[in-house]
Coordinates of C-alpha atoms and ligand atoms in Angstrom, one line a residue:
X1 CA 141.4 69.0 101.0
X2 CA 137.9 70.1 102.0
X3 CA 135.5 69.3 99.1
X4 CA 132.3 71.4 98.8
X5 CA 129.9 72.8 96.2
X6 CA 128.5 76.2 95.9
X7 CA 125.4 76.5 93.7
X8 CA 126.1 73.0 92.3
X9 CA 129.6 73.8 91.2
X10 CA 132.5 71.8 92.8
X11 CA 135.3 73.4 94.7
X12 CA 138.2 72.4 97.0
X13 CA 140.0 74.2 99.7
X14 CA 143.2 73.1 101.4
X15 CA 142.7 75.5 104.4
X16 CA 140.0 75.9 106.9
X17 CA 137.7 78.9 106.3
X18 CA 134.2 80.1 106.6
X19 CA 131.5 79.7 103.9
X20 CA 131.6 83.4 103.4
X21 CA 135.3 83.4 102.8
X22 CA 135.0 80.5 100.4
X23 CA 132.2 82.3 98.4
X24 CA 134.2 85.6 98.3
X25 CA 137.4 83.8 97.1
X26 CA 135.4 82.3 94.3
X27 CA 133.6 85.5 93.3
X28 CA 130.2 84.4 94.5
X29 CA 128.2 87.2 95.9
X30 CA 126.8 86.9 99.4
X31 CA 125.2 90.0 101.0
X32 CA 126.6 91.2 104.3
X33 CA 126.1 94.2 106.5
X34 CA 127.8 93.4 109.9
X35 CA 130.8 91.7 108.3
X36 CA 134.1 93.5 107.7
X37 CA 137.3 91.6 106.8
X38 CA 139.3 93.5 109.4
X39 CA 136.9 92.7 112.3
X40 CA 135.7 89.5 113.9
X41 CA 132.6 88.0 112.2
X42 CA 129.6 88.1 114.6
X43 CA 126.7 86.8 112.5
X44 CA 124.3 89.5 113.7
X45 CA 122.7 91.0 110.6
X46 CA 121.5 87.6 109.2
X47 CA 121.9 88.8 105.6
X48 CA 124.4 86.2 104.7
X49 CA 122.1 83.2 105.5
X50 CA 122.7 80.4 103.0
X51 CA 121.1 77.0 102.4
X52 CA 123.1 73.8 103.0
X53 CA 122.5 70.1 102.6
X54 CA 122.7 69.7 106.4
X55 CA 119.1 69.8 107.7
X56 CA 116.6 72.5 106.7
X57 CA 118.0 75.4 108.7
X58 CA 119.7 78.2 106.9
X59 CA 123.1 79.2 108.3
X60 CA 125.0 82.5 108.5
X61 CA 127.9 82.2 106.0
X62 CA 130.2 84.5 108.0
X63 CA 130.4 82.4 111.1
X64 CA 129.9 78.9 109.7
X65 CA 133.0 76.9 108.7
X66 CA 133.3 74.9 105.5
X67 CA 133.0 71.2 106.1
X68 CA 133.9 68.3 103.8
X69 CA 130.9 67.4 101.6
X70 CA 128.9 70.6 102.3
X71 CA 126.6 71.7 99.5
X72 CA 126.0 75.4 99.7
X73 CA 123.2 77.4 97.9
X74 CA 123.4 81.2 97.8
X75 CA 120.9 82.0 95.1
X76 CA 117.7 80.0 95.8
X77 CA 114.4 81.9 96.1
X78 CA 114.4 81.0 99.8
X79 CA 117.8 82.7 100.3
X80 CA 116.7 85.7 98.3
X81 CA 113.4 86.0 100.2
X82 CA 115.3 85.8 103.5
X83 CA 117.6 88.7 102.5
X84 CA 114.6 90.8 101.4
X85 CA 112.7 90.3 104.6
X86 CA 115.7 91.0 106.8
X87 CA 116.4 94.1 104.8
X88 CA 112.7 95.1 105.2
X89 CA 112.9 94.7 108.9
X90 CA 116.1 96.8 109.1
X91 CA 114.3 99.6 107.1
X92 CA 111.4 99.5 109.5
X93 CA 113.8 100.6 112.3
X94 CA 115.9 102.9 110.2
X95 CA 115.6 106.6 109.9
X96 CA 115.9 107.0 106.1
X97 CA 117.0 110.6 105.7
X98 CA 119.2 109.3 102.8
X99 CA 119.2 112.6 100.9
X100 CA 121.0 114.5 103.6
X101 CA 122.9 111.6 105.1
X102 CA 126.7 111.7 105.3
X103 CA 126.8 108.1 104.0
X104 CA 124.6 108.8 100.9
X105 CA 126.3 107.2 97.9
X106 CA 128.6 105.1 100.0
X107 CA 126.1 103.4 102.3
X108 CA 126.1 99.6 102.4
X109 CA 122.4 99.5 103.4
X110 CA 121.4 101.8 100.5
X111 CA 123.2 99.5 98.1
X112 CA 121.6 96.4 99.4
X113 CA 118.1 97.9 99.4
X114 CA 118.6 99.0 95.8
X115 CA 120.1 95.7 94.7
X116 CA 117.3 93.6 96.1
X117 CA 114.5 96.1 95.2
X118 CA 113.2 96.1 98.8
X119 CA 110.1 98.1 99.4
X120 CA 109.8 100.1 102.6
X121 CA 106.4 98.5 103.5
X122 CA 106.7 97.3 107.1
X123 CA 105.2 99.6 109.7
X124 CA 107.8 101.7 111.4
X125 CA 108.9 100.4 114.8
X126 CA 108.8 103.6 116.7
X127 CA 110.3 102.2 119.9
X128 CA 113.5 102.5 118.1
X129 CA 113.2 106.2 117.8
X130 CA 116.1 107.0 120.1
X131 CA 115.9 110.6 118.9
X132 CA 119.6 110.9 119.6
X133 CA 121.8 112.9 117.5
X134 CA 125.1 113.6 119.3
X135 CA 127.0 116.3 117.6
X136 CA 129.0 117.3 120.7
X137 CA 132.3 116.1 119.2
X138 CA 134.1 118.3 116.7
X139 CA 135.2 115.1 114.9
X140 CA 132.2 112.8 114.8
X141 CA 128.4 112.8 114.7
X142 CA 126.3 109.9 115.9
X143 CA 122.7 109.5 114.8
X144 CA 121.5 106.3 116.5
X145 CA 118.2 106.3 114.6
X146 CA 120.3 105.2 111.6
X147 CA 122.1 102.4 113.5
X148 CA 121.7 98.9 112.0
X149 CA 123.1 97.1 115.1
X150 CA 126.0 95.6 113.2
X151 CA 128.4 96.0 116.1
X152 CA 131.2 97.2 113.8
X153 CA 131.7 100.5 115.7
X154 CA 131.8 98.7 119.0
X155 CA 134.4 96.2 117.7
X156 CA 136.5 99.0 116.1
X157 CA 136.5 101.0 119.4
X158 CA 137.1 98.1 121.7
X159 CA 138.9 95.3 119.8
X160 CA 141.0 97.3 117.4
X161 CA 141.6 100.4 119.5
X162 CA 141.2 99.2 123.1
X163 CA 139.3 102.3 124.0
X164 CA 135.9 100.8 125.0
X165 CA 134.0 104.1 124.6
X166 CA 131.1 102.4 122.9
X167 CA 129.3 99.2 124.0
X168 CA 126.1 97.6 122.9
X169 CA 123.4 98.1 125.4
X170 CA 119.7 96.9 125.6
X171 CA 118.1 94.1 123.7
X172 CA 115.8 93.7 120.6
X173 CA 114.5 96.9 119.3
X174 CA 116.0 98.7 122.3
X175 CA 119.5 97.6 121.5
X176 CA 121.9 100.5 120.7
X177 CA 125.6 101.2 121.0
X178 CA 126.1 103.7 123.8
X179 CA 128.8 105.5 125.7
X180 CA 129.1 105.0 129.4
X181 CA 126.1 106.7 131.2
X182 CA 125.0 107.7 127.7
X183 CA 127.2 110.8 127.9
X184 CA 127.8 112.9 124.8
X185 CA 131.0 111.8 123.1
X186 CA 132.8 115.0 123.9
X187 CA 132.5 114.2 127.6
X188 CA 133.9 110.7 127.3
X189 CA 137.5 109.6 126.9
X190 CA 137.1 109.4 123.1
X191 CA 140.3 110.4 121.4
X192 CA 138.5 111.2 118.1
X193 CA 140.3 108.6 116.0
X194 CA 137.2 108.0 114.0
X195 CA 137.7 104.2 113.7
X196 CA 133.9 103.9 114.5
X197 CA 133.0 106.1 111.5
X198 CA 135.3 104.2 109.2
X199 CA 133.7 100.9 110.0
X200 CA 130.1 102.1 110.2
X201 CA 128.4 100.6 107.1
X202 CA 125.7 103.4 107.1
X203 CA 125.5 106.9 108.4
X204 CA 125.0 106.2 112.1
X205 CA 128.5 107.4 113.0
X206 CA 130.2 109.7 110.6
X207 CA 132.8 112.5 110.5
X208 CA 131.5 115.9 111.6
X209 CA 131.2 117.1 108.1
X210 CA 132.7 120.4 106.9
X211 CA 131.6 119.9 103.3
X212 CA 128.8 122.5 103.4
X213 CA 131.1 125.1 105.1
X214 CA 133.8 124.5 102.5
X215 CA 131.3 124.9 99.7
X216 CA 130.3 128.2 101.2
X217 CA 133.8 129.4 101.6
X218 CA 134.7 128.4 98.0
X219 CA 131.6 129.8 96.4
X220 CA 131.4 133.1 98.4
X221 CA 135.0 134.2 98.8
X222 CA 134.2 137.8 99.6
X223 CA 137.8 138.8 98.8
X224 CA 139.4 136.0 100.9
X225 CA 142.2 133.7 99.7
X226 CA 141.4 130.0 100.1
X227 CA 144.5 127.9 100.6
X228 CA 144.4 124.1 100.8
X229 CA 146.9 121.7 102.3
X230 CA 146.9 118.0 101.8
X231 CA 148.3 115.3 104.2
X232 CA 150.7 112.6 103.1
X233 CA 148.2 109.7 103.4
X234 CA 145.4 111.4 101.2
X235 CA 147.2 110.9 97.9
X236 CA 147.2 107.1 98.0
X237 CA 143.6 106.8 99.2
X238 CA 141.5 109.5 97.4
X239 CA 141.8 107.3 94.3
X240 CA 139.4 104.8 96.0
X241 CA 136.6 107.4 96.1
X242 CA 136.7 107.3 92.3
X243 CA 136.8 103.5 91.7
X244 CA 140.6 103.2 91.6
X245 CA 142.5 100.7 93.7
X246 CA 143.9 101.2 97.2
X247 CA 147.4 102.5 96.9
X248 CA 146.9 104.0 93.4
X249 CA 148.8 107.3 93.5
X250 CA 146.6 110.4 92.7
X251 CA 148.7 113.3 93.9
X252 CA 148.5 115.3 90.7
X253 CA 144.8 114.6 90.1
X254 CA 144.0 115.5 93.7
X255 CA 145.8 118.9 93.4
X256 CA 144.1 119.5 90.0
X257 CA 140.7 118.7 91.5
X258 CA 141.2 121.0 94.4
X259 CA 142.1 123.8 92.0
X260 CA 138.9 123.0 90.0
X261 CA 136.9 123.4 93.2
X262 CA 138.2 126.9 93.4
X263 CA 141.2 126.9 95.7
X264 CA 143.6 129.8 95.2
X265 CA 146.6 127.9 96.4
X266 CA 147.3 124.3 97.1
X267 CA 150.2 123.6 99.5
X268 CA 151.5 120.3 100.8
X269 CA 151.5 119.2 104.4
X270 CA 154.5 117.2 103.3
X271 CA 156.5 120.4 103.3
X272 CA 156.0 120.8 107.0
X273 CA 156.5 117.0 107.6
X274 CA 160.1 117.7 106.3
X275 CA 160.2 120.8 108.6
X276 CA 159.0 118.6 111.5
X277 CA 162.0 116.4 111.0
X278 CA 164.3 119.3 111.3
X279 CA 162.7 120.6 114.5
X280 CA 161.9 117.2 116.1
X281 CA 165.3 115.7 115.1
X282 CA 167.1 118.7 116.7
X283 CA 164.9 118.4 119.8
X284 CA 165.8 114.7 120.1
X285 CA 169.5 115.4 119.8
X286 CA 169.2 118.2 122.3
X287 CA 167.4 116.0 124.8
X288 CA 169.9 113.2 124.5
X289 CA 172.9 115.5 124.8
X290 CA 171.5 117.7 127.7
X291 CA 169.6 115.2 129.8
X292 CA 166.1 116.1 128.7
X293 CA 163.0 113.9 129.3
X294 CA 163.4 110.6 127.5
X295 CA 162.0 108.7 125.8
X296 CA 160.9 111.5 123.6
X297 CA 157.5 110.8 122.0
X298 CA 156.4 112.0 118.5
X299 CA 153.5 114.6 118.6
X300 CA 152.0 114.7 115.1
X301 CA 149.0 112.4 115.7
X302 CA 146.2 114.3 117.5
X303 CA 144.5 111.1 118.5
X304 CA 147.6 110.2 120.4
X305 CA 147.9 113.7 121.9
X306 CA 144.3 113.4 123.1
X307 CA 145.2 110.0 124.6
X308 CA 148.1 111.4 126.5
X309 CA 146.2 114.4 127.8
X310 CA 143.1 112.4 128.8
X311 CA 144.6 109.1 130.0
X312 CA 148.3 109.4 130.5
X313 CA 149.1 113.0 131.6
X314 CA 152.2 111.8 133.4
X315 CA 153.8 111.4 130.0
X316 CA 153.2 115.0 128.8
X317 CA 156.8 115.9 129.4
X318 CA 157.8 113.1 127.1
X319 CA 155.9 114.6 124.1
X320 CA 157.9 116.5 121.6
X321 CA 156.9 120.1 121.6
X322 CA 156.6 120.2 117.8
X323 CA 153.2 121.0 116.4
X324 CA 151.9 118.5 113.9
X325 CA 152.8 119.2 110.3
X326 CA 149.2 120.4 109.8
X327 CA 149.7 122.8 112.7
X328 CA 153.0 124.0 111.4
X329 CA 151.8 124.6 107.9
X330 CA 148.7 126.5 108.9
X331 CA 150.9 128.6 111.3
X332 CA 153.4 129.4 108.5
X333 CA 150.6 130.3 106.1
X334 CA 148.8 132.7 108.5
X335 CA 151.7 134.2 110.3
X336 CA 154.4 134.3 107.7
X337 CA 153.2 133.6 104.1
X338 CA 150.2 136.0 104.4
X339 CA 152.5 138.8 105.4
X340 CA 154.8 138.1 102.5
X341 CA 151.8 138.1 100.2
X342 CA 150.6 141.4 101.7
X343 CA 147.4 140.0 103.0
X344 CA 145.9 140.0 106.5
X345 CA 145.8 136.6 108.2
X346 CA 142.0 137.0 108.6
X347 CA 141.7 137.2 104.9
X348 CA 143.3 133.8 104.4
X349 CA 141.1 130.6 104.8
X350 CA 143.1 127.5 105.4
X351 CA 141.4 124.2 104.4
X352 CA 143.2 121.1 105.4
X353 CA 142.6 117.7 103.8
X354 CA 143.4 114.9 106.2
X355 CA 142.9 111.2 106.5
X356 CA 142.0 111.9 110.1
X357 CA 138.9 112.9 112.1
X358 CA 141.0 113.9 115.1
X359 CA 142.6 116.6 113.0
X360 CA 139.2 118.5 113.1
X361 CA 139.6 118.5 116.9
X362 CA 143.3 119.5 116.7
X363 CA 142.4 122.5 114.5
X364 CA 140.2 123.9 117.3
X365 CA 142.9 124.0 120.0
X366 CA 143.4 127.3 121.7
X367 CA 147.2 126.9 121.5
X368 CA 146.9 126.8 117.7
X369 CA 145.3 130.2 117.2
X370 CA 147.0 133.3 116.0
X371 CA 147.9 136.2 118.3
X372 CA 144.7 137.8 117.3
X373 CA 142.8 134.7 118.3
X374 CA 141.7 133.2 115.0
X375 CA 142.2 129.5 114.3
X376 CA 145.2 128.9 112.1
X377 CA 143.5 126.0 110.4
X378 CA 140.0 127.1 109.5
X379 CA 138.5 123.9 108.1
X380 CA 139.5 120.2 108.2
X381 CA 138.1 117.9 105.6
X382 CA 138.6 114.2 105.7
X383 CA 139.8 112.4 102.5
X384 CA 136.2 111.1 102.3
X385 CA 134.8 114.6 102.5
X386 CA 137.1 115.8 99.8
X387 CA 135.9 112.9 97.6
X388 CA 132.3 114.0 98.3
X389 CA 133.0 117.6 97.4
X390 CA 134.7 116.6 94.2
X391 CA 131.7 114.4 93.2
X392 CA 129.2 117.1 94.3
X393 CA 130.8 119.7 92.1
X394 CA 131.0 117.1 89.2
X395 CA 134.7 117.6 88.8
X396 CA 135.8 114.8 86.4
X397 CA 138.5 113.5 88.7
X398 CA 139.7 110.6 86.5
X399 CA 140.3 112.6 83.4
X400 CA 142.0 115.6 85.1
X401 CA 145.5 116.5 84.0
X402 CA 148.0 116.3 86.9
X403 CA 148.7 119.6 88.6
X404 CA 151.5 120.6 90.9
X405 CA 151.5 122.1 94.4
X406 CA 152.2 125.8 94.7
X407 CA 155.7 126.6 95.9
X408 CA 157.6 127.0 98.1
X409 CA 155.2 125.5 100.6
X410 CA 154.5 122.6 98.3
X411 CA 158.0 121.2 98.0
X412 CA 158.8 117.9 99.8
X413 CA 161.0 114.9 99.9
X414 CA 160.4 111.2 100.1
X415 CA 161.0 111.4 103.9
X416 CA 157.9 113.5 104.2
X417 CA 155.4 111.3 102.4
X418 CA 156.3 108.2 104.5
X419 CA 154.8 110.0 107.5
X420 CA 151.6 108.5 106.3
X421 CA 152.8 105.0 107.2
X422 CA 153.4 103.6 110.6
X423 CA 157.2 103.9 111.1
X424 CA 157.5 106.7 108.6
X425 CA 158.2 109.6 111.0
X426 CA 160.8 107.5 112.7
X427 CA 162.5 106.5 109.4
X428 CA 162.4 110.1 108.2
X429 CA 163.9 111.3 111.5
X430 CA 166.7 108.7 111.4
X431 CA 167.6 109.5 107.8
X432 CA 168.3 113.1 108.9
X433 CA 169.4 112.8 112.6
X434 CA 172.0 110.1 111.7
X435 CA 173.5 112.2 108.9
X436 CA 173.6 115.4 111.0
X437 CA 175.0 113.7 114.1
X438 CA 177.5 111.4 112.4
X439 CA 178.2 113.5 109.3
X440 CA 177.6 110.5 107.0
X441 CA 174.4 109.1 105.5
X442 CA 172.7 106.0 106.9
X443 CA 174.0 102.9 105.3
X444 CA 170.5 102.3 103.9
X445 CA 167.7 104.7 103.3
X446 CA 165.0 102.0 103.4
X447 CA 165.2 101.3 107.1
X448 CA 163.1 98.1 107.3
X449 CA 163.2 97.4 111.1
X450 CA 160.6 100.2 111.5
X451 CA 158.4 99.2 108.6
X452 CA 155.4 96.8 108.5
X453 CA 152.4 96.0 110.6
X454 CA 153.8 94.6 113.8
X455 CA 152.2 96.4 116.7
X456 CA 155.4 97.4 118.5
X457 CA 158.6 97.6 116.4
X458 CA 162.0 98.2 118.0
X459 CA 165.4 99.0 116.6
X460 CA 168.8 100.0 117.9
X461 CA 171.0 102.2 115.8
X462 CA 174.7 102.7 116.5
X463 CA 174.8 106.5 116.9
X464 CA 178.4 107.5 117.6
X465 CA 178.8 107.5 121.4
X466 CA 175.5 105.9 122.1
X467 CA 173.2 103.2 120.8
X468 CA 170.0 105.0 119.9
X469 CA 167.1 102.8 120.9
X470 CA 163.8 103.5 119.1
X471 CA 160.3 102.1 119.0
X472 CA 157.3 102.5 116.7
X473 CA 153.9 101.8 118.0
X474 CA 150.6 102.0 116.0
X475 CA 147.0 101.3 116.8
X476 CA 145.6 102.5 120.1
X477 CA 145.4 99.1 121.8
X478 CA 149.1 98.4 121.1
X479 CA 150.0 101.9 122.4
X480 CA 148.2 101.2 125.7
X481 CA 150.2 97.9 126.0
X482 CA 153.5 99.7 125.3
X483 CA 152.8 102.4 127.9
X484 CA 152.1 99.7 130.5
X485 CA 155.5 98.1 129.7
X486 CA 157.2 101.5 129.8
X487 CA 155.7 102.2 133.2
X488 CA 156.8 98.8 134.5
X489 CA 160.3 99.5 133.3
X490 CA 160.1 96.6 130.8
X491 CA 161.2 98.7 127.8
X492 CA 163.8 101.4 127.4
X493 CA 164.0 103.7 124.4
X494 CA 165.2 107.2 123.5
X495 CA 162.6 108.0 120.9
X496 CA 159.2 106.5 120.2
X497 CA 156.7 107.1 117.3
X498 CA 153.0 106.7 118.1
X499 CA 150.2 106.6 115.6
X500 CA 146.7 105.9 116.9
X501 CA 145.4 104.2 113.7
X502 CA 146.3 100.8 112.5
X503 CA 149.0 101.2 109.8
X504 CA 149.4 104.9 110.7
X505 CA 147.5 107.6 108.8
X506 CA 146.8 105.4 105.8
X507 CA 144.4 103.6 108.2
X508 CA 143.0 106.9 109.4
X509 CA 139.3 107.2 110.5
X510 CA 138.7 109.7 107.7
X511 CA 140.1 107.7 104.8
X512 CA 137.8 106.2 102.1
X513 CA 135.9 103.3 103.5
X514 CA 137.1 100.0 102.1
X515 CA 135.8 96.4 102.3
X516 CA 138.9 94.9 100.9
X517 CA 141.1 92.9 103.3
X518 CA 144.4 94.2 101.9
X519 CA 143.7 97.9 101.5
X520 CA 146.2 98.9 104.2
X521 CA 149.0 96.9 102.7
X522 CA 148.3 98.5 99.3
X523 CA 148.1 102.0 100.5
X524 CA 151.3 101.4 102.4
X525 CA 153.0 100.3 99.3
X526 CA 151.7 103.3 97.4
X527 CA 153.4 105.6 100.0
X528 CA 156.7 103.8 99.8
X529 CA 156.6 103.9 96.0
X530 CA 156.2 107.7 96.1
X531 CA 159.3 107.9 98.4
X532 CA 161.3 105.6 96.1
X533 CA 160.5 107.8 93.1
X534 CA 161.6 111.0 94.7
X535 CA 165.0 112.4 93.8
X536 CA 165.4 113.8 97.3
X537 CA 164.5 111.5 100.1
X538 CA 165.9 113.2 103.2
X539 CA 164.2 116.1 104.9
X540 CA 167.3 118.2 105.4
X541 CA 167.8 118.2 101.6
X542 CA 164.4 120.0 101.0
X543 CA 165.5 123.2 99.3
X544 CA 162.4 125.1 100.3
X545 CA 162.9 124.0 103.9
X546 CA 166.5 125.2 103.8
X547 CA 165.3 128.5 102.3
X548 CA 162.7 129.1 105.0
X549 CA 165.4 128.7 107.6
X550 CA 167.7 131.1 105.8
X551 CA 165.1 133.7 105.3
X552 CA 162.9 133.4 108.4
X553 CA 163.4 130.8 111.1
X554 CA 167.2 131.1 111.1
X555 CA 167.7 127.6 112.6
X556 CA 165.8 124.7 114.2
X557 CA 164.6 125.5 117.7
X558 CA 165.2 129.2 117.2
X559 CA 163.0 131.8 119.0
X560 CA 160.8 132.1 115.9
X561 CA 160.5 128.3 115.5
X562 CA 159.4 128.0 119.1
X563 CA 156.7 130.6 118.6
X564 CA 155.3 129.3 115.3
X565 CA 156.2 125.6 115.1
X566 CA 156.1 124.4 118.6
X567 CA 153.3 124.1 121.2
X568 CA 152.4 123.0 124.7
X569 CA 149.8 120.5 126.0
X570 CA 146.9 120.5 128.5
X571 CA 147.6 119.1 131.9
Ligands
HC1_601 FE1 149.2 112.2 109.2 FE2 150.9 114.0 109.7 S1 151.4 112.0 108.7 S2 149.6 113.1 111.3 O1 149.7 110.8 110.3 O2 152.4 114.0 110.8 O3 146.4 113.1 109.5 O4 148.8 111.6 106.3 O5 149.0 114.9 107.8 O6 149.9 116.8 110.5 O7 152.5 115.3 107.5 C1 147.4 112.6 109.4 C2 148.8 111.7 107.4 C3 149.4 114.1 108.5 C4 150.3 115.8 110.2 C5 151.9 114.9 108.3
SF4_602 FE1 144.7 110.8 112.8 FE2 146.8 109.6 111.7 FE3 146.6 109.7 114.3 FE4 144.9 108.2 112.9 S1 147.2 107.9 113.1 S2 144.4 109.6 114.6 S3 144.7 109.4 111.1 S4 146.9 111.4 112.9

């Protein structure tokens, strides 16, 4: 075992780890700004410098390994002074528009400055005034005058996602993460996944906020009906905005809070997740039976759609023509529900709450407008933005009584909620397609081969005449590897699920920021727990879905379904 002391107290560790990991495990506070447990430590911000018994130099705890006999001091005046002066230097290069900043209240720098009582006394280093606010993307805003050079966005974009849109350029006060040729994000190959915004410790890269617009819509309705929809992955993560743990289930409180904000109706994106299974499952069976393009690719993740359109257009024919559940629900609300309610589509405002920054971009697609040319989804809020709105309006989230979704567009099964986890769309599709094709239920509903965090998961299911080969791929970097293999003929599948974010939507770029190392596992468990507790766990058993087929769509892939529930892609 490695023996060491921290602040004169003795500890032992049987495994190799860094000083920072040892401190965190033992509840000893060490400040950090560039460190995130899901990324590689880089030792850039120098806030985690600690004293040791080895020579006089202080060492960065995040990149220094424990060694036998090391004596670590984290709380001496020398350490505290070093933190304060490093923070002071960061402030000198930081545009402190905290009051209007997207990160206000959840900013790691703000917390550190407050905690250490740092005065903003150094002269401003104006060379760093990049004066660059890039709001070209519908999903993200970059304000490089707020950048603290932690490198987390660069790592998220390159290491995690394999996209390499951002790289650190320049040195010293001129260093800054930039796009190639410094182009506005919109003109790059960015797919809007928002991983950069999730990992940014400050407000240098944030979602393109729709909080103010939503406030305006809710406070000045002018006779309009405001309808919300909430994505599967929101209900296990919104809890974290209010101090609860990752994976804590807050469905009822979230619906209640949205009503408190002034929504007239709250529908569930899960309803159209079930509907997606009906349409997409039928499309798959049709392609398999009639020689359609295979493998068929899922189409609910807009980051993935952006990736195919921008980088792999040769695979457009493989994409399912199904709109995403967000797209389907907004379409039903504006084109069908509004008419049933006797209101004009223009008088309904659809606000969609998503774990996803790319959904903001999806909502602006030309293909997803009504015949009269208005967007079917008016506003997309990330889970983080919903949290902000609830706090802003002082809605007492934790003490709210659970509320239920409005029906019929709020009814859903366990198969729908698992869309939020990587493998969930596949599992939901198999539960239904198997039963419809073979006229008997799958031997087990919890289909574990498609669960978990492995980058590429594969399974073969005996499916009557054929063995159905499926794959599930999550995280953009794994997707790029998979597509390379597919092009080289190294893999062969009938149906593949793709989700751009690690873990699926529970790891979406718009979910509450977390500094915990196990937040994805816990959110994933929360989603599976909801599924287990549902009395109906197969999409085709959703009564409201059956009803909408009987009363309106007639059957999957009907003429009406094609018009309202399917789409096409940009070559
Ligand atoms: Fe997702 Fe989906 S699961 S894409 O990952 O198919 O965002 O949660 O809403 O639309 O249902 C996201 C999540 C979400 C859609 C559904
Ligand atoms: Fe958005 Fe989910 Fe796709 Fe991530 S995996 S880009 S959150 S839809």
